[in-house]
């Protein structure tokens, strides 16, 4: 045996192309994708409009669209934009300030990793942690409860996200958490925000591609009222490239035909009624309240707050949260951030002068560049639509 | 402002500055070499290539040096000793210096380190030297107090001869991009080992000297090999972006042509990593003139370390300094990772 034969780490197992190709996954098949893209082009051509605008409302949709370069497959006359689909991005600065104030007051604050670097008025949670506060990253609401079970001190879960994370938060609250555990809810509810954005005078929305993950809980039936009120067709779509393209084709058909209906293009996961026990739990614990979505608007009934029956686990009831010392001015760059316009579907990241210059994932100015669900961070990684 | 930024503004070195990206290049030019006298070499430190070219008589001597701090020191497919020899040999090879004349070996070790581990590392270095046909000619040994250093640090310096020096800035539009093997093995194997994740597969680092397989390509294509880099820390994405920027061209890669082992693909999905942005220690990225692309592929595949060689894309006269990735569905940019996915993997 020669030395070379004994080389460790020689070719192991199969080697295939790194993406779609001979071993392509069922939902990434290029032939099927091309056929769907052609169908989309035909439909757009058949629609009597200079430009057709479709809005999706989910960071996971944007990740898939950007990662697989789907925009470059679509016809020029179709604009596919992300709306208010990043829960971290729409968390308002005063909400971050509340969490920072609690952390600085000596309370253990637990939250999802993406929230750590979101700028507050004068500092982020990660800066509070660097200054000595006890801030911990968790992957679930249940993990925050586990931390509380191990210590005697107060543990607050700074809860963010849409229905997909609000339901698990509700579950730990009804599950009887330890007495030292409380929740600072910044949970949001998407449908009212879609309605507000659709009605904005300078936002064009001919159709919504709704998020399949949230719909697994809410069911697609939830969107019927919204489609009627906004006079806009809605299709619920999944997250693999073919899911998205098939969802777009279904939506474009409705736009062409002037239908104001809801379609389910993600039937392998989403039903009309959704996960009813999860909904029951969600609405048992939470109710909606009007509130500010960062950079977008004051939105009626789109913030999820704890019902009075659960006031004893509400951090806002338990602590006298004083955000006054945090007031003042943050970075002056923040004034130039167009994150709000991007989330309202009025602008693309490349419309921002700071994109990729002053504002990068290493030094983010706005929340859209912080979160892995944020449009700016996703476009910084994958680009938007290469200008070929 | 993140923690790292605070350290930076406080005038303290941050981990990001060691990751091989832009932050590190700035540290080198602004702090480490700012006051050094001019080197007056055809390829010197300003080029920030894989090695320097020192003309001696009518020969091109290529010189390079590398320190290795990998954690853990023993990992599936290799160890820090094998890495120390391979890393330096490969940096010489991608400059065209496949004929390695001498290596140095400097060892800094923590008091209390098991002698048996040192012996294993030394044997591993010896084996890699035989594979590369590269003798160790000199060395140095230092022992530091317990806790003053984490285990063992190895530094190797290499001298090689290049008949024809290959740079990382020589791509022209239409040049074909070729990888000598499958991507992603080293980084994914290291991370899986460190995270304690057993994927129940043969996931192993690709660490090996590749001067032999590169010599095969150079022997058939000579100066028609227009650019070379070994895609180590910042992965294939980092190497391709650097080549595109330095050459003043764009690069278009086809994802379905890029060889990725099935086990790397699976583990990457689970760890949330992109195999194209993950470190390799046993492959090279070549730019070759289109007229010789087939010959180069045949030559590479004739060598045991080049079985998975593939033409993965081409240089274009558009999108200068950027890398486009045709995903098989649409096209997007492939960026150099902003920060290293994990520190201390080489």
XYZ file of C-alpha atoms in Angstrom:
734
model
C 0.000 0.000 0.000
C 1.451 3.351 -0.959
C 1.356 6.324 1.360
C -1.285 7.930 -0.770
C -3.635 4.975 -0.324
C -3.543 5.563 3.405
C -4.439 9.228 3.139
C -7.234 9.902 5.553
C -10.250 11.794 4.310
C -10.233 10.383 0.822
C -13.349 10.602 -1.267
C -16.193 9.386 0.882
C -19.578 8.382 -0.338
C -21.302 10.002 -3.259
C -20.318 13.302 -4.732
C -22.954 15.257 -6.577
C -23.582 18.806 -7.678
C -24.316 21.120 -4.798
C -27.734 22.231 -5.910
C -30.467 21.222 -8.267
C -29.375 18.634 -10.773
C -29.232 14.898 -11.091
C -30.059 14.487 -7.407
C -32.567 17.304 -7.328
C -35.115 17.320 -4.598
C -38.686 16.970 -5.720
C -39.477 20.613 -4.938
C -36.377 22.015 -6.607
C -36.681 20.387 -10.017
C -35.398 22.877 -12.635
C -37.611 21.552 -15.454
C -40.777 21.917 -13.455
C -39.578 25.306 -12.220
C -38.963 26.537 -15.754
C -42.407 25.363 -16.853
C -43.983 27.281 -13.952
C -41.908 30.382 -14.730
C -43.084 30.245 -18.358
C -46.676 29.922 -17.214
C -46.154 32.948 -14.932
C -44.792 34.950 -17.876
C -47.835 34.052 -20.007
C -50.176 35.121 -17.236
C -48.375 38.411 -16.647
C -48.530 39.123 -20.383
C -52.270 38.455 -20.303
C -52.830 40.937 -17.490
C -53.650 44.405 -18.713
C -51.146 46.333 -16.592
C -47.678 47.746 -17.070
C -46.546 46.045 -13.903
C -48.044 43.356 -11.715
C -47.091 43.650 -8.033
C -47.148 40.667 -5.725
C -46.340 41.031 -2.052
C -45.253 38.203 0.208
C -45.112 38.661 3.960
C -42.529 36.213 5.227
C -38.756 36.272 5.716
C -38.607 32.559 4.900
C -40.223 33.254 1.518
C -37.657 35.969 0.851
C -34.799 33.658 1.844
C -35.935 31.012 -0.602
C -36.627 33.515 -3.394
C -33.202 35.121 -2.994
C -31.220 31.944 -2.314
C -32.465 30.196 -5.441
C -32.418 33.381 -7.533
C -36.114 32.995 -8.384
C -36.556 36.669 -9.322
C -34.247 36.185 -12.289
C -36.664 33.517 -13.626
C -39.700 35.773 -13.476
C -40.864 38.133 -16.236
C -39.849 41.810 -16.107
C -43.456 42.879 -15.687
C -43.778 41.067 -12.354
C -42.548 42.779 -9.212
C -42.224 40.410 -6.247
C -41.692 42.274 -2.986
C -41.512 41.423 0.672
C -43.911 43.283 2.938
C -44.087 43.335 6.734
C -42.874 39.744 7.090
C -40.017 40.054 9.537
C -41.280 40.035 13.132
C -37.922 41.134 14.490
C -37.881 44.085 12.102
C -41.337 45.369 13.051
C -40.671 45.152 16.797
C -40.863 48.747 17.881
C -37.954 50.550 19.498
C -39.864 51.220 22.770
C -40.466 47.451 23.012
C -36.725 46.827 22.744
C -36.209 49.598 25.309
C -38.511 47.783 27.746
C -36.421 44.615 27.452
C -33.188 46.584 27.816
C -34.549 48.426 30.869
C -35.502 45.124 32.522
C -32.079 43.635 31.776
C -30.311 46.679 33.170
C -32.500 46.527 36.289
C -31.024 43.106 37.036
C -33.715 40.831 35.635
C -32.605 37.876 33.514
C -33.936 38.519 30.005
C -34.270 35.604 27.582
C -35.074 36.069 23.907
C -34.534 34.747 20.376
C -31.048 35.275 18.919
C -32.155 37.690 16.223
C -33.449 40.144 18.853
C -30.048 40.524 20.481
C -28.639 43.070 18.041
C -31.816 45.008 17.228
C -31.112 48.654 18.054
C -33.117 50.214 20.886
C -33.245 53.953 21.436
C -29.843 54.066 23.083
C -28.690 50.439 23.127
C -29.455 46.890 22.018
C -29.803 43.870 24.287
C -26.356 42.672 23.258
C -24.881 46.001 24.344
C -26.737 45.700 27.640
C -25.235 42.223 28.001
C -21.739 43.542 27.260
C -22.337 46.098 30.010
C -23.013 43.292 32.482
C -26.732 42.526 32.155
C -27.922 38.910 32.136
C -29.314 38.417 28.621
C -29.628 34.882 27.275
C -30.489 33.523 23.842
C -33.111 30.772 23.722
C -34.475 28.715 20.853
C -37.971 28.335 22.286
C -40.345 29.657 24.918
C -39.996 26.301 26.668
C -36.250 26.834 27.008
C -36.898 30.165 28.749
C -39.119 28.331 31.235
C -36.372 25.746 31.805
C -33.979 28.553 32.711
C -36.535 29.996 35.175
C -36.966 26.574 36.787
C -33.261 26.415 37.601
C -32.934 29.809 39.305
C -34.728 31.782 42.022
C -34.327 35.189 40.381
C -36.841 36.713 37.994
C -36.647 35.496 34.387
C -38.440 37.415 31.626
C -39.072 35.956 28.181
C -38.997 38.789 25.626
C -41.428 37.127 23.222
C -41.360 38.141 19.560
C -42.725 36.738 16.339
C -45.977 36.047 14.545
C -48.534 33.279 15.154
C -45.881 30.584 14.676
C -44.039 31.640 17.838
C -47.000 33.198 19.677
C -48.709 29.791 19.875
C -45.767 28.163 21.723
C -45.580 31.190 24.059
C -49.268 30.674 24.845
C -48.582 27.000 25.488
C -45.926 27.655 28.152
C -48.143 30.273 29.821
C -51.103 27.903 30.111
C -48.723 25.132 31.146
C -48.178 26.688 34.576
C -44.686 28.190 34.471
C -42.714 28.818 37.703
C -43.577 31.967 39.678
C -40.357 33.746 38.762
C -41.217 33.530 35.034
C -42.959 36.284 33.108
C -43.477 37.299 29.484
C -42.788 40.626 27.797
C -44.911 40.190 24.684
C -43.932 41.863 21.437
C -45.836 39.232 19.444
C -47.555 40.476 16.303
C -50.534 39.361 14.277
C -50.056 39.636 10.509
C -53.487 39.909 8.811
C -54.306 43.469 10.032
C -50.872 44.637 8.867
C -51.516 43.194 5.410
C -54.748 45.153 5.306
C -53.052 48.411 6.300
C -50.201 47.959 3.836
C -52.599 47.084 0.994
C -54.459 50.329 1.636
C -51.351 52.521 1.602
C -51.629 54.960 -1.301
C -48.086 54.461 -2.602
C -47.931 50.703 -2.135
C -49.042 48.607 -5.096
C -50.405 45.181 -4.182
C -52.232 43.210 -6.864
C -52.019 39.982 -4.882
C -50.655 38.542 -1.637
C -48.573 35.408 -1.297
C -49.392 34.490 2.311
C -46.989 32.618 4.601
C -47.589 28.878 4.702
C -45.987 28.413 8.112
C -48.339 30.809 9.922
C -51.251 29.346 7.964
C -50.546 25.865 9.365
C -51.825 27.360 12.627
C -54.445 29.866 11.440
C -55.718 27.896 8.430
C -56.212 29.441 4.979
C -59.831 30.248 5.707
C -58.671 33.108 7.909
C -57.642 35.085 4.834
C -61.094 35.109 3.192
C -62.221 38.207 5.061
C -58.964 39.965 4.224
C -59.249 39.125 0.510
C -62.754 40.545 0.521
C -61.887 43.713 2.415
C -58.749 44.502 0.441
C -60.288 43.314 -2.834
C -57.038 41.455 -3.391
C -56.546 37.772 -4.164
C -54.472 35.791 -1.661
C -52.632 32.513 -2.158
C -51.051 30.594 0.723
C -47.648 29.313 -0.386
C -44.943 26.971 0.894
C -41.218 27.580 0.956
C -39.482 25.327 -1.544
C -38.830 26.981 -4.942
C -41.604 25.013 -6.645
C -44.054 25.850 -3.833
C -43.387 29.532 -4.380
C -43.603 29.373 -8.168
C -46.797 27.310 -8.055
C -48.252 29.795 -5.568
C -47.379 32.683 -7.887
C -49.010 30.978 -10.857
C -52.226 30.401 -8.881
C -52.182 34.017 -7.720
C -51.501 35.429 -11.196
C -54.472 33.488 -12.570
C -56.711 35.139 -9.987
C -55.224 38.554 -10.756
C -55.826 37.996 -14.461
C -59.407 36.884 -13.862
C -60.177 39.620 -11.348
C -60.942 37.012 -8.677
C -60.818 38.182 -5.045
C -60.414 34.746 -3.593
C -58.110 32.687 -1.352
C -56.201 29.701 -2.723
C -54.159 27.112 -0.899
C -50.997 26.264 -2.826
C -49.483 24.486 0.183
C -52.066 21.744 0.776
C -49.528 19.255 2.116
C -49.237 21.365 5.281
C -52.115 23.862 5.388
C -55.829 23.166 5.871
C -58.801 25.501 5.794
C -59.249 25.536 9.579
C -55.630 25.115 10.636
C -54.485 23.865 14.012
C -57.561 24.539 16.150
C -56.143 23.545 19.550
C -53.189 25.903 18.945
C -55.582 28.711 17.937
C -57.708 28.121 21.037
C -54.642 28.315 23.231
C -53.372 31.412 21.404
C -56.646 33.330 21.819
C -57.145 32.119 25.363
C -53.894 33.809 26.365
C -53.615 36.708 23.927
C -55.866 39.439 22.647
C -55.122 42.066 20.033
C -54.387 45.701 20.648
C -53.420 48.589 18.409
C -49.763 49.431 18.260
C -46.823 50.712 16.319
C -45.092 48.468 13.779
C -41.633 49.892 13.539
C -41.229 52.154 10.554
C -44.517 51.123 8.947
C -47.533 52.517 10.738
C -49.732 52.427 13.793
C -51.727 49.275 13.081
C -55.078 48.463 14.671
C -55.424 45.087 16.365
C -52.058 43.725 15.272
C -50.144 43.543 18.567
C -50.700 40.434 20.669
C -50.978 41.316 24.370
C -51.711 39.080 27.354
C -55.341 38.964 28.471
C -56.188 40.254 31.952
C -56.594 36.670 33.204
C -52.873 36.193 32.600
C -51.749 39.535 34.039
C -49.724 37.674 36.683
C -47.299 36.386 34.014
C -47.077 39.730 32.233
C -43.721 41.433 32.769
C -45.442 44.770 32.166
C -47.688 44.135 35.190
C -45.033 42.594 37.390
C -42.346 45.237 36.953
C -42.397 48.978 36.904
C -40.490 49.259 33.642
C -38.754 52.601 33.371
C -37.425 53.317 29.891
C -36.883 56.999 30.634
C -33.106 56.677 31.298
C -32.748 55.104 27.831
C -34.265 58.033 25.995
C -32.000 60.267 24.028
C -30.542 59.964 20.629
C -29.113 56.861 19.098
C -27.099 56.773 15.916
C -27.949 59.644 13.567
C -27.749 57.131 10.717
C -31.011 55.611 11.983
C -32.866 58.686 10.674
C -31.778 57.808 7.143
C -32.791 54.134 7.444
C -35.607 53.230 5.007
C -36.415 49.913 6.695
C -40.025 51.043 7.146
C -40.476 51.823 3.451
C -38.966 48.452 2.571
C -41.331 46.583 4.907
C -44.290 48.537 3.531
C -43.302 47.356 0.054
C -42.526 50.895 -1.109
C -38.793 50.403 -1.617
C -36.109 47.792 -2.202
C -32.921 47.521 -0.109
C -30.901 48.713 -3.107
C -32.853 51.990 -2.984
C -31.068 52.791 0.301
C -27.797 54.738 0.074
C -26.447 52.998 3.168
C -27.125 49.437 1.923
C -23.857 47.487 1.917
C -21.933 50.666 2.763
C -22.561 52.097 6.248
C -25.110 49.348 6.848
C -23.880 45.740 6.757
C -24.684 42.586 8.776
C -21.540 43.271 10.845
C -22.583 46.886 11.504
C -26.340 47.067 10.966
C -28.081 50.439 11.085
C -31.644 49.128 10.869
C -33.437 45.983 11.979
C -33.861 44.794 8.367
C -30.089 44.224 8.289
C -30.040 42.518 11.716
C -32.510 39.700 11.391
C -31.999 36.649 9.213
C -35.619 37.298 8.166
C -34.902 40.914 7.218
C -35.000 41.873 3.542
C -31.744 43.841 3.715
C -29.777 41.039 5.345
C -31.116 38.513 2.830
C -30.338 40.753 -0.166
C -26.890 41.499 1.230
C -26.165 37.781 1.252
C -27.726 36.742 -2.052
C -28.358 39.925 -3.972
C -31.760 40.909 -5.309
C -32.136 40.448 -9.003
C -28.766 40.454 -10.767
C -28.750 43.018 -13.546
C -27.863 40.742 -16.445
C -22.695 48.447 18.004
C -21.734 44.835 18.588
C -19.210 43.639 21.145
C -16.567 43.247 18.474
C -16.989 46.828 17.311
C -16.499 48.059 20.847
C -13.229 46.160 21.120
C -12.133 47.537 17.772
C -12.825 51.104 18.800
C -11.057 50.405 22.097
C -7.942 49.490 20.096
C -8.021 45.795 20.877
C -7.756 42.943 18.369
C -11.025 41.106 17.708
C -11.631 37.527 16.592
C -13.182 38.778 13.357
C -9.828 40.292 12.415
C -8.356 36.801 12.344
C -10.931 35.269 10.062
C -9.196 35.792 6.737
C -11.685 38.359 5.398
C -11.705 42.108 4.912
C -11.230 42.856 8.620
C -8.041 40.798 8.635
C -6.708 42.396 5.456
C -7.230 45.804 7.096
C -5.432 44.708 10.277
C -2.471 43.536 8.218
C -2.130 46.667 6.068
C -3.060 49.278 8.699
C -1.312 47.854 11.762
C 0.959 44.901 11.164
C 2.940 45.865 8.067
C 2.354 49.620 7.823
C 5.945 50.515 8.733
C 7.762 47.664 6.964
C 10.310 48.658 4.329
C 9.369 48.021 0.714
C 10.036 44.402 -0.305
C 10.746 45.176 -3.989
C 9.662 41.674 -5.024
C 7.751 40.743 -8.190
C 5.074 39.241 -5.943
C 5.484 40.644 -2.445
C 3.366 41.153 0.621
C 1.242 43.932 -0.954
C -0.127 41.376 -3.430
C -1.629 39.405 -0.524
C -1.352 36.288 -2.651
C -0.817 32.813 -1.190
C 2.969 33.278 -1.213
C 5.777 35.625 -2.222
C 8.012 35.201 -5.282
C 11.737 35.692 -4.640
C 13.836 35.597 -7.820
C 17.123 33.737 -7.223
C 19.327 33.667 -10.295
C 16.992 32.675 -13.107
C 14.699 30.657 -10.828
C 11.494 31.741 -9.098
C 11.623 30.732 -5.456
C 8.210 30.901 -3.793
C 8.036 31.401 -0.029
C 5.083 31.142 2.313
C 4.366 30.692 6.014
C 1.350 29.623 8.016
C 0.479 29.145 11.695
C -2.060 26.540 12.730
C -4.314 26.732 15.782
C -7.039 24.234 14.904
C -9.390 23.101 17.634
C -9.719 20.155 18.199
C -6.134 19.215 17.196
C -7.274 15.721 16.170
C -10.316 15.554 13.905
C -11.910 13.110 11.448
C -9.635 12.812 8.428
C -6.559 14.407 9.923
C -4.929 16.444 12.651
C -3.062 19.709 13.162
C 0.224 18.104 12.055
C -1.136 16.968 8.713
C -2.788 20.372 8.323
C 0.429 22.300 9.063
C 2.331 20.524 6.293
C -0.552 20.489 3.793
C -1.491 24.138 4.316
C 1.991 25.401 3.513
C 2.641 22.956 0.668
C -0.708 23.913 -0.889
C -0.029 27.654 -0.624
C 3.205 27.049 -2.543
C 1.495 24.776 -5.072
C -1.224 27.300 -5.993
C 1.564 29.797 -6.789
C 2.912 27.230 -9.253
C 5.641 25.971 -6.899
C 4.701 22.297 -6.847
C 8.364 21.386 -6.390
C 8.735 21.894 -2.640
C 12.395 22.117 -1.608
C 12.253 22.753 2.138
C 9.861 23.214 5.039
C 10.466 24.539 8.531
C 8.500 23.347 11.538
C 8.058 25.504 14.636
C 6.200 24.050 17.614
C 4.811 26.089 20.525
C 3.390 23.756 23.148
C 1.753 24.128 26.545
C 3.436 22.559 29.577
C 1.418 19.495 30.505
C 0.616 18.550 26.923
C 0.782 14.747 26.477
C 4.025 13.677 24.822
C 2.163 10.869 23.079
C -0.035 13.439 21.317
C 3.045 15.328 20.149
C 4.432 12.087 18.810
C 1.203 11.426 16.907
C 1.333 14.923 15.407
C 4.958 14.496 14.451
C 4.250 11.146 12.749
C 1.373 12.720 10.915
C 3.597 15.568 9.692
C 6.161 13.038 8.517
C 3.530 11.134 6.543
C 2.248 14.311 4.885
C 5.835 15.327 4.038
C 6.360 11.995 2.279
C 3.136 12.436 0.311
C 4.206 15.940 -0.753
C 7.832 14.920 -1.318
C 8.730 17.857 0.923
C 11.600 17.640 3.451
C 11.584 19.435 6.805
C 14.927 21.233 6.891
C 14.801 23.268 10.100
C 12.643 23.939 13.112
C 12.110 25.527 16.492
C 10.538 24.430 19.773
C 9.083 26.527 22.591
C 7.254 25.403 25.706
C 4.914 27.842 27.475
C 3.431 27.689 30.937
C 0.235 25.818 31.645
C -2.640 28.118 30.639
C -0.394 30.491 28.683
C -1.370 28.852 25.378
C -4.156 26.475 24.415
C -2.459 23.109 23.720
C -0.272 23.339 20.679
C 0.404 25.830 17.881
C 2.336 24.776 14.793
C 3.997 27.083 12.291
C 5.451 25.927 9.016
C 7.321 27.902 6.369
C 7.947 26.541 2.907
C 10.238 27.191 -0.029
C 9.418 25.877 -3.481
C 10.449 26.379 -7.085
C 7.996 27.511 -9.765
C 8.767 27.024 -13.473
C 5.923 29.374 -14.109
C 4.410 31.495 -11.352
C 0.605 31.407 -11.182
C -1.160 34.318 -9.485
C -4.679 34.764 -8.185
C -5.311 37.822 -10.405
C -4.776 36.397 -13.883
C -8.308 35.516 -14.990
C -9.549 36.762 -18.372
C -13.149 36.621 -19.595
C -14.080 33.132 -20.853
C -11.420 31.387 -18.751
C -12.898 28.200 -17.326
C -13.047 27.753 -13.543
C -12.046 24.273 -12.406
C -12.029 22.745 -8.918
C -9.695 19.831 -8.270
C -12.104 18.087 -5.893
C -15.338 18.195 -3.930
C -15.978 21.155 -1.631
C -16.906 21.608 2.026
C -15.288 18.565 3.665
C -12.820 20.164 6.071
C -15.039 22.816 7.629
C -18.113 20.627 7.975
C -16.158 17.694 9.462
C -14.509 20.032 11.991
C -17.744 21.719 13.011
C -19.628 18.442 13.324
C -16.832 17.058 15.524
C -16.700 20.205 17.650
C -20.477 20.405 18.086
C -20.439 16.739 19.057
C -22.873 15.864 16.285
C -22.569 12.352 14.952
C -24.122 12.257 11.506
C -23.477 8.536 11.353
C -21.520 9.028 8.162
C -17.963 9.009 6.939
C -17.743 12.816 7.132
C -14.012 13.583 7.142
C -11.681 16.473 6.383
C -10.081 16.578 2.929
C -6.762 17.805 4.383
C -3.894 16.675 2.139
C -0.979 18.071 0.160
C -2.156 18.780 -3.395
C 1.097 19.749 -5.088
C 1.004 16.403 -6.919
C -2.384 16.864 -8.519
C -1.659 20.519 -9.364
C 1.597 19.474 -11.036
C -0.493 17.272 -13.357
C -2.560 20.283 -14.455
C 0.521 22.474 -14.931
C 2.290 19.778 -16.927
C -0.445 19.738 -19.586
C -1.484 23.401 -19.515
C 1.568 25.410 -18.408
C 0.910 29.113 -18.754
C -2.650 28.398 -19.812
C -3.362 27.956 -16.116
C -4.146 31.636 -15.600
C -5.038 31.771 -11.900
C -5.022 29.534 -8.824
C -6.098 29.698 -5.173
C -6.723 27.168 -2.457
C -10.213 27.828 -1.095
C -9.422 27.496 2.603
C -11.052 29.608 5.302
C -13.635 31.552 3.313
C -14.416 28.529 1.168
C -14.988 28.385 -2.572
C -17.067 31.564 -2.350
C -14.191 33.477 -0.766
C -11.593 32.238 -3.266
C -13.824 32.957 -6.282
C -14.672 36.465 -5.058
C -11.016 37.268 -4.409
C -10.019 36.005 -7.849
C -12.800 38.017 -9.511
C -11.902 41.203 -7.632
C -8.153 40.945 -8.208
C -8.555 39.945 -11.871
C -11.147 42.633 -12.638
C -13.630 40.149 -14.107
C -16.934 38.618 -13.048
C -17.337 34.909 -12.403
C -20.372 32.814 -13.198
C -20.605 29.462 -11.405
C -23.113 26.690 -12.012
C -24.315 25.146 -8.797
C -25.137 21.782 -10.376
C -21.520 21.463 -11.559
C -19.933 22.114 -8.174
C -19.086 18.755 -6.596
C -20.333 18.467 -3.010
C -20.223 15.148 -1.137
C -23.691 13.941 -0.174
C -22.732 13.718 3.503
C -21.418 17.304 3.470
C -24.634 18.454 1.837
C -26.768 16.762 4.482
C -24.701 17.967 7.431
C -24.616 21.518 6.028
C -28.391 21.675 5.798
C -28.633 20.561 9.422
C -25.945 22.950 10.680
C -27.317 25.838 8.604
C -24.101 26.173 6.618
C -23.422 26.791 2.956
C -20.836 24.238 1.720
C -19.603 26.818 -0.783
C -18.611 29.107 2.112
C -16.914 26.400 4.155
C -13.182 25.732 4.480
C -11.361 23.172 2.367
C -7.795 21.922 2.925
C -7.290 19.574 -0.003
C -8.526 21.240 -3.178
C -7.643 24.146 -5.449
C -9.626 26.508 -7.668
C -8.011 27.004 -11.077
C -8.693 29.409 -13.902
C -7.668 27.895 -17.243
C -7.790 29.010 -20.855
C -10.869 27.431 -22.501
C -8.701 25.721 -25.135
C -7.061 23.507 -22.497
C -9.993 22.999 -20.106
C -10.683 19.406 -21.197
C -6.991 18.483 -21.060
C -6.688 19.937 -17.573
C -9.733 18.012 -16.360
C -8.344 14.766 -17.814
C -4.956 15.412 -16.209
C -6.497 16.194 -12.817
C -8.745 13.129 -12.910
C -5.766 10.904 -13.738
C -4.441 11.648 -10.232
C -5.912 10.015 -7.100
C -6.521 13.443 -5.514
C -8.300 14.784 -8.597
C -11.000 12.157 -9.164
C -13.827 14.608 -8.501
C -12.340 17.485 -10.525
C -14.966 19.502 -12.354
C -15.387 22.562 -14.549
C -17.776 24.698 -12.511
C -18.087 27.976 -14.388
C -16.305 30.711 -16.262
C -15.019 34.250 -16.044
C -17.197 36.891 -17.686
C -16.668 40.480 -18.807
C -19.538 41.750 -16.670
C -20.339 42.148 -12.958
C -16.639 42.848 -12.336
C -15.426 41.706 -8.935
C -18.568 39.677 -8.274
C -19.525 36.035 -8.411
C -22.864 34.932 -9.826
C -24.336 31.555 -8.997
C -26.713 29.852 -11.410
C -28.790 27.812 -8.957
C -30.333 25.680 -11.709
C -33.492 27.690 -11.143
C -32.404 31.320 -11.241
C -29.256 33.365 -10.723
C -28.031 35.141 -7.621
C -24.808 36.467 -6.159
C -22.430 34.222 -4.242
C -20.731 36.352 -1.617
C -17.630 35.879 0.428
C -18.914 35.089 3.927
C -18.893 38.291 5.986
C -17.473 36.484 8.970
C -15.994 33.060 9.315
C -18.700 30.515 10.127
C -16.471 29.231 12.921
C -13.077 30.234 14.282
C -10.043 27.979 14.702
C -10.638 25.521 11.923
C -7.129 25.803 10.508
